[in-house]
Amino acid sequence: DKGITRPRGHKVSFHYNSQIEDMHFGKTHPMKPWRLTLTKHLVLGYGLQFAMDTYQAVAAGKDQVRAFHDPDYVDFLSEVAPETFEGLSRMPRFAKHTPAKHEYDSVDLGPFNLSTSPGADCPVFDGMSTYLFLYTGATLAATHQLTTQNSDIAINWSGGLHHAHKSEASGFCYINDIVLSILDMLRVYARVLYIDIDVHHGDGVEEAFQRQPRVMTLSYHRYGPYDDTGHKFFPGTGDLGDIGLRGSVGEHFALNVPIPSGIDDRQYKYLFENITQRAIDAFKPSAIVLQCGADSLGGDRLGQFNLNVKAHGECVAFVKRARLPLLILGGGGYTARNVARAWCYETAIASDNGATLPAALPMHLLPRPAAFTKRGHGNGTLFPTFARSHPNDCRDADNEYMVKVL
Ligand code: V1P
Ligand code: CA
Ligand code: ZN
């Protein structure tokens, strides 16, 4: 497309494998990999592939995943499927990782916090191993592009799974691709700054580097009691006083910005830009990893913030202005149409095309417009819902911007 141009002065790579989008966590599970289908179609619909080098991701190897994760956990993840879960769970080397059952647990948990019960945060589903090793492979390929100086910015929207621990899945995250990426970066870069704008605390990444002064973790997240029963917003960590392991050399190399629900664009921008700039000035990173969880948008099914796509994207634009090797990852995001809008817009920002995206998709780039016309949706947009302002799109009255941007 003539309107979409390659960025001047920097190279952007985009890492993806369409196999990921066919995965299903389960009917009622909020994590919907098909949000990546919507994202891909918007990115392609605008012709943003002409502004980047696009790479089809291949699966990460077990040895690569063992750089952070427990070898038993890696074996379990690579072998498990709904049919094999029970049998594998009984094997002694895996069974020892099964937590004791508490009577208030609503789901039966197997080893490593995995489960086949409906309603589990980390279910075992068909094709799960393929999914996990592919999103990890995409992040590692993106990392490789940066460390070899083949790209200045590398993007993987299927990555950013910040809750996974060394030998435990948590909060929809199984393999911590972020930790693996940063470990790889530390071979090349003196200091890595990790920034996390997902509405949840980036606990897995923080924990992994709590003793590491060469990695600063900075998470912005919803924090604090949210109802009368005293329930904490998941995962319940990330207090202001949480600054890295006290007494270790990593103390003061973790930063947390706990935020109440309902924060709006202006307030978030103020916090984000001031704190992030201070962190960059003080820490002087050699590279930055930015987790762009889109559950911090208004109207998210799980999130409680009130950001518009524009403000979410301004975080990416701000970090980009540091002109350091930048890895851009996805994460949460549970209102699929808004996730796609945000990540497409941010792909455009990364490639300098953020200001020129037209309101309507360029028609000549659409793959099969007739298919949409047949279903009565032939109104000039690839996904009709994207062209309509729905009252539930965003809690902010200002949500018209989402429509204007894309
Ligand atoms: O609140 C919990 C756990 C389950 N209880 C034992 C406490 N889990 C949350 C997990 C949220 C994970 C967010 C991941 C990310 O940061 C990165 C990808 O975005 C949870 C919620 C919730 N409302 O917070 N799980 C579920 N909802 C859930 C609902 C239906 C089916 C399965 C899980
Ligand atoms: Ca966060
Ligand atoms: Zn999240």
Short mmCIF file of C-alpha atoms and ligand atoms in Angstrom, two decimals:
data_model
loop_
_atom_site.label_atom_id
_atom_site.label_comp_id
_atom_site.label_asym_id
_atom_site.label_seq_id
_atom_site.Cartn_x
_atom_site.Cartn_y
_atom_site.Cartn_z
CA ASP A 1 0.00 0.00 0.00
CA LYS A 2 1.30 3.45 -0.96
CA GLY A 3 0.12 4.99 2.31
CA ILE A 4 2.16 2.58 4.44
CA THR A 5 5.87 3.29 4.41
CA ARG A 6 8.91 1.53 5.84
CA PRO A 7 10.26 3.36 8.85
CA ARG A 8 13.29 5.55 8.17
CA GLY A 9 16.34 4.86 10.28
CA HIS A 10 15.13 1.74 12.06
CA LYS A 11 14.10 -1.81 11.22
CA VAL A 12 11.04 -3.54 12.64
CA SER A 13 10.43 -7.30 12.68
CA PHE A 14 7.09 -9.01 13.32
CA HIS A 15 7.01 -12.59 14.63
CA TYR A 16 3.96 -14.80 14.43
CA ASN A 17 2.62 -18.25 13.64
CA SER A 18 -1.05 -18.59 12.67
CA GLN A 19 -1.28 -22.04 14.31
CA ILE A 20 -1.52 -20.21 17.65
CA GLU A 21 -4.85 -18.63 16.84
CA ASP A 22 -6.65 -21.98 16.47
CA MET A 23 -6.10 -22.90 20.13
CA HIS A 24 -8.95 -23.03 22.66
CA PHE A 25 -8.43 -22.76 26.41
CA GLY A 26 -12.06 -23.82 26.91
CA LYS A 27 -15.49 -22.35 26.33
CA THR A 28 -15.69 -20.16 29.43
CA HIS A 29 -12.02 -19.27 29.64
CA PRO A 30 -11.33 -15.55 29.09
CA MET A 31 -8.07 -16.08 27.17
CA LYS A 32 -9.02 -16.24 23.48
CA PRO A 33 -6.14 -16.86 21.09
CA TRP A 34 -8.41 -15.83 18.18
CA ARG A 35 -7.90 -12.22 19.32
CA LEU A 36 -4.63 -12.74 17.43
CA THR A 37 -6.58 -13.54 14.26
CA LEU A 38 -8.35 -10.20 14.55
CA THR A 39 -5.02 -8.47 15.18
CA LYS A 40 -3.37 -10.18 12.21
CA HIS A 41 -6.22 -9.25 9.87
CA LEU A 42 -6.15 -5.62 10.94
CA VAL A 43 -2.37 -5.47 10.54
CA LEU A 44 -2.58 -7.05 7.06
CA GLY A 45 -5.68 -5.06 6.17
CA TYR A 46 -3.73 -1.84 6.65
CA GLY A 47 -0.72 -3.17 4.78
CA LEU A 48 1.58 -2.84 7.78
CA GLN A 49 3.46 -5.94 6.62
CA PHE A 50 5.08 -3.67 4.02
CA ALA A 51 6.61 -1.61 6.83
CA MET A 52 8.24 -4.58 8.59
CA ASP A 53 10.08 -7.83 8.07
CA THR A 54 7.60 -10.59 8.90
CA TYR A 55 8.79 -13.94 10.24
CA GLN A 56 6.87 -17.17 10.74
CA ALA A 57 7.77 -18.42 14.21
CA VAL A 58 9.06 -21.93 14.85
CA ALA A 59 8.71 -23.81 18.14
CA ALA A 60 11.27 -23.16 20.88
CA GLY A 61 13.41 -26.13 21.88
CA LYS A 62 13.11 -27.77 25.30
CA ASP A 63 16.73 -26.85 26.04
CA GLN A 64 15.92 -23.18 25.42
CA VAL A 65 12.96 -23.33 27.81
CA ARG A 66 15.16 -25.00 30.48
CA ALA A 67 17.24 -21.82 30.65
CA PHE A 68 14.65 -20.66 33.21
CA HIS A 69 12.15 -23.47 33.86
CA ASP A 70 12.54 -26.65 35.93
CA PRO A 71 13.47 -29.63 33.68
CA ASP A 72 10.57 -31.73 35.08
CA TYR A 73 8.14 -28.92 34.29
CA VAL A 74 9.52 -28.57 30.74
CA ASP A 75 9.15 -32.33 30.14
CA PHE A 76 5.60 -32.26 31.49
CA LEU A 77 4.64 -29.30 29.28
CA SER A 78 6.12 -30.92 26.19
CA GLU A 79 4.32 -34.24 26.76
CA VAL A 80 0.97 -33.27 28.27
CA ALA A 81 -2.40 -33.40 26.49
CA PRO A 82 -5.93 -33.83 27.87
CA GLU A 83 -5.66 -37.63 27.29
CA THR A 84 -2.24 -38.04 28.93
CA PHE A 85 -2.72 -35.65 31.87
CA GLU A 86 -3.96 -38.22 34.43
CA GLY A 87 -1.33 -40.81 33.61
CA LEU A 88 1.54 -38.32 33.59
CA SER A 89 0.30 -36.76 36.84
CA ARG A 90 0.70 -40.10 38.63
CA MET A 91 4.34 -40.50 37.61
CA PRO A 92 6.50 -39.85 40.73
CA ARG A 93 8.75 -37.19 39.20
CA PHE A 94 5.68 -35.16 38.26
CA ALA A 95 3.38 -36.14 41.16
CA LYS A 96 5.74 -34.51 43.65
CA HIS A 97 4.83 -31.15 42.07
CA THR A 98 1.10 -31.56 42.87
CA PRO A 99 -0.05 -29.11 45.55
CA ALA A 100 -2.03 -30.43 48.53
CA LYS A 101 -5.74 -30.01 47.91
CA HIS A 102 -7.52 -27.37 49.99
CA GLU A 103 -11.23 -27.82 50.64
CA TYR A 104 -12.01 -24.32 49.32
CA ASP A 105 -10.38 -25.06 45.95
CA SER A 106 -13.06 -25.03 43.30
CA VAL A 107 -10.93 -26.89 40.75
CA ASP A 108 -8.80 -30.03 41.05
CA LEU A 109 -5.20 -29.05 40.56
CA GLY A 110 -2.63 -31.45 39.15
CA PRO A 111 1.13 -30.97 39.07
CA PHE A 112 2.56 -27.52 38.28
CA ASN A 113 -0.82 -25.81 38.92
CA LEU A 114 -2.20 -27.40 35.74
CA SER A 115 -5.69 -28.84 35.54
CA THR A 116 -8.26 -30.41 33.25
CA SER A 117 -11.21 -29.08 35.29
CA PRO A 118 -13.33 -26.45 33.58
CA GLY A 119 -12.82 -23.10 35.27
CA ALA A 120 -9.09 -23.61 35.88
CA ASP A 121 -6.81 -20.66 35.18
CA CYS A 122 -4.25 -22.92 33.49
CA PRO A 123 -6.18 -25.71 31.78
CA VAL A 124 -4.61 -28.52 29.78
CA PHE A 125 -6.18 -28.26 26.32
CA ASP A 126 -5.73 -29.89 22.91
CA GLY A 127 -2.62 -28.62 21.16
CA MET A 128 -1.36 -26.91 24.32
CA SER A 129 2.27 -28.00 23.92
CA THR A 130 2.34 -26.73 20.36
CA TYR A 131 0.87 -23.42 21.50
CA LEU A 132 3.34 -22.92 24.36
CA PHE A 133 6.49 -23.73 22.43
CA LEU A 134 5.34 -21.60 19.47
CA TYR A 135 4.66 -18.40 21.41
CA THR A 136 7.99 -18.93 23.16
CA GLY A 137 9.74 -19.57 19.85
CA ALA A 138 8.31 -16.32 18.48
CA THR A 139 9.66 -14.34 21.45
CA LEU A 140 13.08 -15.96 21.19
CA ALA A 141 13.26 -15.28 17.45
CA ALA A 142 12.27 -11.66 18.09
CA THR A 143 14.97 -11.45 20.76
CA HIS A 144 17.52 -12.89 18.34
CA GLN A 145 16.67 -10.19 15.78
CA LEU A 146 17.56 -7.56 18.38
CA THR A 147 20.70 -9.14 19.85
CA THR A 148 22.14 -9.69 16.36
CA GLN A 149 21.29 -6.08 15.44
CA ASN A 150 19.13 -7.21 12.53
CA SER A 151 16.17 -5.27 13.94
CA ASP A 152 15.77 -2.22 16.17
CA ILE A 153 12.25 -3.16 17.23
CA ALA A 154 10.84 -6.72 17.29
CA ILE A 155 7.18 -7.55 17.92
CA ASN A 156 5.45 -10.74 19.14
CA TRP A 157 1.80 -10.19 20.09
CA SER A 158 1.41 -13.88 21.07
CA GLY A 159 4.03 -13.53 23.84
CA GLY A 160 4.23 -11.59 27.08
CA LEU A 161 3.07 -14.32 29.49
CA HIS A 162 4.37 -12.66 32.64
CA HIS A 163 2.91 -14.82 35.46
CA ALA A 164 4.63 -18.17 34.74
CA HIS A 165 7.07 -19.31 37.44
CA LYS A 166 10.12 -21.59 37.30
CA SER A 167 8.09 -24.75 37.97
CA GLU A 168 4.49 -23.56 38.00
CA ALA A 169 1.91 -22.23 35.58
CA SER A 170 -0.10 -19.25 36.80
CA GLY A 171 -2.75 -16.86 35.49
CA PHE A 172 -3.07 -18.25 31.93
CA CYS A 173 0.76 -18.32 31.61
CA TYR A 174 2.75 -21.57 31.29
CA ILE A 175 6.15 -20.68 29.85
CA ASN A 176 7.59 -17.32 30.83
CA ASP A 177 8.81 -16.20 27.42
CA ILE A 178 9.72 -12.79 28.87
CA VAL A 179 12.18 -14.23 31.39
CA LEU A 180 13.71 -16.44 28.68
CA SER A 181 14.11 -13.44 26.41
CA ILE A 182 15.74 -11.27 29.08
CA LEU A 183 18.13 -14.09 30.07
CA ASP A 184 19.19 -14.29 26.44
CA MET A 185 19.56 -10.50 26.21
CA LEU A 186 21.85 -10.46 29.27
CA ARG A 187 24.49 -12.26 27.19
CA VAL A 188 24.71 -9.16 25.00
CA TYR A 189 23.32 -6.17 26.90
CA ALA A 190 24.68 -4.78 30.18
CA ARG A 191 21.24 -3.81 31.54
CA VAL A 192 17.67 -4.63 30.48
CA LEU A 193 14.62 -2.61 31.53
CA TYR A 194 11.33 -4.53 31.63
CA ILE A 195 8.15 -2.43 31.48
CA ASP A 196 4.71 -4.01 31.96
CA ILE A 197 1.47 -2.14 31.13
CA ASP A 198 -0.79 -5.19 31.46
CA VAL A 199 -3.46 -4.43 34.12
CA HIS A 200 -2.00 -7.30 36.20
CA HIS A 201 1.25 -7.29 38.17
CA GLY A 202 4.18 -8.83 36.24
CA ASP A 203 4.99 -11.08 39.20
CA GLY A 204 6.74 -13.93 37.35
CA VAL A 205 9.26 -11.64 35.69
CA GLU A 206 9.86 -9.63 38.86
CA GLU A 207 10.41 -12.79 40.92
CA ALA A 208 12.85 -14.26 38.40
CA PHE A 209 15.07 -11.16 38.56
CA GLN A 210 14.53 -10.09 42.16
CA ARG A 211 18.25 -10.62 42.94
CA GLN A 212 19.50 -9.28 39.58
CA PRO A 213 20.75 -5.66 39.40
CA ARG A 214 21.19 -5.91 35.62
CA VAL A 215 17.43 -6.21 35.14
CA MET A 216 15.02 -3.56 36.33
CA THR A 217 11.36 -4.58 36.33
CA LEU A 218 8.68 -1.88 36.29
CA SER A 219 5.02 -2.92 36.41
CA TYR A 220 1.93 -0.70 36.32
CA HIS A 221 -1.11 -2.59 37.59
CA ARG A 222 -4.49 -2.63 39.33
CA TYR A 223 -3.85 -3.23 43.01
CA GLY A 224 -5.81 -3.24 46.25
CA PRO A 225 -8.98 -4.73 47.69
CA TYR A 226 -11.86 -4.55 45.26
CA ASP A 227 -14.81 -5.90 47.19
CA ASP A 228 -16.28 -6.32 50.68
CA THR A 229 -15.03 -9.90 50.98
CA GLY A 230 -11.45 -8.58 50.86
CA HIS A 231 -10.55 -10.33 47.60
CA LYS A 232 -7.44 -9.02 45.94
CA PHE A 233 -7.23 -8.34 42.24
CA PHE A 234 -5.11 -11.11 40.66
CA PRO A 235 -2.34 -11.92 41.52
CA GLY A 236 -2.51 -9.75 44.67
CA THR A 237 1.18 -8.73 44.66
CA GLY A 238 3.00 -5.61 43.45
CA ASP A 239 2.72 -3.21 46.39
CA LEU A 240 4.60 0.10 46.22
CA GLY A 241 7.01 -1.21 48.88
CA ASP A 242 7.88 -4.24 46.75
CA ILE A 243 11.29 -3.18 45.40
CA GLY A 244 13.24 -6.39 44.78
CA LEU A 245 14.73 -8.82 47.28
CA ARG A 246 15.76 -6.82 50.34
CA GLY A 247 19.35 -7.28 51.36
CA SER A 248 20.29 -8.70 47.95
CA VAL A 249 22.09 -6.80 45.19
CA GLY A 250 18.73 -6.75 43.37
CA GLU A 251 17.14 -4.50 45.99
CA HIS A 252 15.72 -1.33 44.34
CA PHE A 253 15.80 -2.94 40.89
CA ALA A 254 12.09 -3.77 40.98
CA LEU A 255 9.55 -0.96 40.75
CA ASN A 256 5.81 -1.28 41.22
CA VAL A 257 3.08 1.22 40.49
CA PRO A 258 -0.11 0.00 42.23
CA ILE A 259 -3.16 1.77 40.79
CA PRO A 260 -6.86 1.82 41.80
CA SER A 261 -9.58 0.93 39.30
CA GLY A 262 -10.90 3.44 36.77
CA ILE A 263 -7.65 5.27 35.98
CA ASP A 264 -8.10 7.35 32.82
CA ASP A 265 -5.84 8.35 29.93
CA ARG A 266 -4.57 11.61 31.45
CA GLN A 267 -3.78 10.11 34.84
CA TYR A 268 -2.11 7.03 33.38
CA LYS A 269 -0.03 9.06 30.93
CA TYR A 270 1.15 11.28 33.79
CA LEU A 271 2.26 8.31 35.88
CA PHE A 272 3.68 6.32 32.99
CA GLU A 273 5.77 9.05 31.41
CA ASN A 274 7.18 10.50 34.63
CA ILE A 275 8.04 7.20 36.27
CA THR A 276 9.31 5.48 33.13
CA GLN A 277 11.55 8.45 32.28
CA ARG A 278 13.01 8.47 35.81
CA ALA A 279 13.65 4.73 35.54
CA ILE A 280 15.40 5.12 32.17
CA ASP A 281 17.51 8.05 33.42
CA ALA A 282 18.57 6.29 36.61
CA PHE A 283 19.04 2.75 35.27
CA LYS A 284 20.42 3.60 31.81
CA PRO A 285 19.23 0.39 30.15
CA SER A 286 20.93 -1.03 27.06
CA ALA A 287 17.65 -2.58 25.83
CA ILE A 288 13.96 -2.50 26.77
CA VAL A 289 11.26 -5.18 26.86
CA LEU A 290 7.73 -3.76 26.82
CA GLN A 291 4.82 -6.04 27.76
CA CYS A 292 1.71 -4.42 26.23
CA GLY A 293 -1.12 -6.38 27.88
CA ALA A 294 -4.31 -4.86 26.44
CA ASP A 295 -6.43 -5.68 29.50
CA SER A 296 -5.57 -2.18 30.76
CA LEU A 297 -8.02 -0.80 28.15
CA GLY A 298 -11.45 0.38 29.21
CA GLY A 299 -14.19 -2.22 28.81
CA ASP A 300 -11.87 -5.18 29.23
CA ARG A 301 -13.62 -8.33 30.47
CA LEU A 302 -11.13 -8.77 33.34
CA GLY A 303 -9.43 -5.39 33.64
CA GLN A 304 -10.64 -2.41 35.66
CA PHE A 305 -8.77 0.46 34.02
CA ASN A 306 -10.29 2.97 31.65
CA LEU A 307 -7.66 3.58 28.98
CA ASN A 308 -8.37 4.28 25.33
CA VAL A 309 -6.35 2.76 22.51
CA LYS A 310 -4.68 6.14 21.98
CA ALA A 311 -3.26 6.37 25.51
CA HIS A 312 -2.21 2.70 25.51
CA GLY A 313 -0.39 3.36 22.24
CA GLU A 314 1.24 6.50 23.63
CA CYS A 315 3.07 4.28 26.11
CA VAL A 316 4.62 2.42 23.17
CA ALA A 317 5.46 5.68 21.41
CA PHE A 318 7.06 7.03 24.59
CA VAL A 319 9.25 3.96 25.12
CA LYS A 320 10.22 3.96 21.45
CA ARG A 321 11.61 7.49 21.83
CA ALA A 322 14.35 6.08 24.10
CA ARG A 323 15.86 4.74 20.85
CA LEU A 324 17.06 1.50 22.42
CA PRO A 325 16.69 -2.05 21.11
CA LEU A 326 13.03 -2.72 21.89
CA LEU A 327 11.11 -5.97 22.24
CA ILE A 328 7.34 -5.45 22.11
CA LEU A 329 5.17 -8.26 23.50
CA GLY A 330 1.45 -8.89 24.04
CA GLY A 331 0.00 -10.35 27.24
CA GLY A 332 -3.53 -10.06 28.63
CA GLY A 333 -6.47 -8.56 26.78
CA TYR A 334 -9.95 -10.08 27.05
CA THR A 335 -12.26 -7.92 24.96
CA ALA A 336 -10.97 -9.20 21.66
CA ARG A 337 -12.01 -6.38 19.31
CA ASN A 338 -10.24 -3.81 21.51
CA VAL A 339 -7.12 -5.98 21.82
CA ALA A 340 -6.87 -6.09 18.02
CA ARG A 341 -7.38 -2.33 17.70
CA ALA A 342 -4.66 -1.62 20.26
CA TRP A 343 -2.07 -4.05 18.95
CA CYS A 344 -2.62 -3.06 15.31
CA TYR A 345 -2.29 0.61 16.25
CA GLU A 346 0.86 -0.17 18.24
CA THR A 347 2.31 -2.11 15.30
CA ALA A 348 1.74 1.06 13.28
CA ILE A 349 3.39 3.22 15.94
CA ALA A 350 6.42 0.91 16.06
CA SER A 351 6.81 1.24 12.29
CA ASP A 352 6.21 5.03 12.22
CA ASN A 353 2.82 4.60 10.55
CA GLY A 354 0.72 5.44 13.62
CA ALA A 355 -0.16 8.92 12.44
CA THR A 356 -1.24 7.91 8.96
CA LEU A 357 -3.61 4.96 9.52
CA PRO A 358 -6.82 5.89 7.72
CA ALA A 359 -10.18 5.45 9.44
CA ALA A 360 -11.23 2.75 6.97
CA LEU A 361 -9.18 -0.22 5.90
CA PRO A 362 -7.70 0.12 2.39
CA MET A 363 -10.17 -1.95 0.33
CA HIS A 364 -7.71 -3.21 -2.28
CA LEU A 365 -5.78 -5.07 0.41
CA LEU A 366 -8.72 -7.03 1.75
CA PRO A 367 -8.32 -10.74 1.07
CA ARG A 368 -11.91 -11.78 0.27
CA PRO A 369 -14.42 -8.95 0.56
CA ALA A 370 -17.12 -11.08 -1.12
CA ALA A 371 -17.15 -13.45 1.84
CA PHE A 372 -18.23 -10.61 4.07
CA THR A 373 -20.76 -9.21 1.60
CA LYS A 374 -22.50 -12.59 1.48
CA ARG A 375 -23.06 -12.49 5.21
CA GLY A 376 -24.50 -9.04 4.86
CA HIS A 377 -21.47 -7.26 6.27
CA GLY A 378 -20.20 -5.69 3.08
CA ASN A 379 -20.00 -2.16 4.41
CA GLY A 380 -16.40 -1.47 3.46
CA THR A 381 -14.68 -2.79 6.55
CA LEU A 382 -13.03 -6.12 7.17
CA PHE A 383 -14.60 -6.62 10.58
CA PRO A 384 -17.90 -4.79 10.73
CA THR A 385 -17.80 -4.49 14.52
CA PHE A 386 -14.67 -2.39 14.23
CA ALA A 387 -16.50 0.34 12.37
CA ARG A 388 -19.27 0.67 14.92
CA SER A 389 -19.12 2.33 18.28
CA HIS A 390 -20.65 -0.12 20.72
CA PRO A 391 -21.62 1.16 24.15
CA ASN A 392 -19.66 -1.64 25.78
CA ASP A 393 -16.48 -1.04 23.82
CA CYS A 394 -15.08 1.19 26.49
CA ARG A 395 -16.33 2.62 29.77
CA ASP A 396 -14.98 6.03 28.83
CA ALA A 397 -17.34 8.36 26.97
CA ASP A 398 -14.26 9.30 24.98
CA ASN A 399 -14.26 5.86 23.32
CA GLU A 400 -15.01 7.36 19.93
CA TYR A 401 -11.25 7.64 19.60
CA MET A 402 -10.98 3.89 19.15
CA VAL A 403 -13.10 4.19 16.07
CA LYS A 404 -11.30 7.28 14.79
CA VAL A 405 -7.86 5.77 15.11
CA LEU A 406 -8.65 2.58 13.26
O1 V1P B 1 -8.45 -14.80 40.15
C1 V1P B 1 -7.86 -15.78 39.74
C2 V1P B 1 -7.51 -16.99 40.59
C3 V1P B 1 -8.41 -18.16 40.44
N1 V1P B 1 -8.57 -18.19 41.91
C4 V1P B 1 -7.96 -19.30 42.55
C5 V1P B 1 -7.85 -16.92 42.02
N2 V1P B 1 -7.45 -15.87 38.47
C6 V1P B 1 -7.64 -14.85 37.47
C7 V1P B 1 -6.42 -14.90 36.55
C8 V1P B 1 -6.20 -13.67 35.74
C9 V1P B 1 -4.96 -13.85 34.86
C10 V1P B 1 -4.52 -12.63 34.08
C11 V1P B 1 -3.40 -12.97 33.12
C12 V1P B 1 -2.69 -11.79 32.45
O2 V1P B 1 -2.06 -10.95 33.39
C13 V1P B 1 -1.57 -12.26 31.50
C14 V1P B 1 -1.98 -13.11 30.36
O3 V1P B 1 -3.60 -10.97 31.75
C15 V1P B 1 -8.91 -15.15 36.74
C16 V1P B 1 -9.98 -14.32 36.49
C17 V1P B 1 -10.12 -12.92 36.90
N3 V1P B 1 -11.32 -12.37 36.76
O4 V1P B 1 -9.20 -12.30 37.33
N4 V1P B 1 -9.20 -16.33 36.18
C18 V1P B 1 -10.43 -16.23 35.61
N5 V1P B 1 -10.90 -14.99 35.77
C19 V1P B 1 -11.12 -17.31 34.91
C20 V1P B 1 -12.47 -17.17 34.57
C21 V1P B 1 -13.12 -18.21 33.88
C22 V1P B 1 -12.41 -19.39 33.57
C23 V1P B 1 -11.08 -19.51 33.93
C24 V1P B 1 -10.43 -18.48 34.59
CA CA B 2 1.43 -4.61 34.73
ZN ZN B 3 -3.38 -9.18 32.55
#
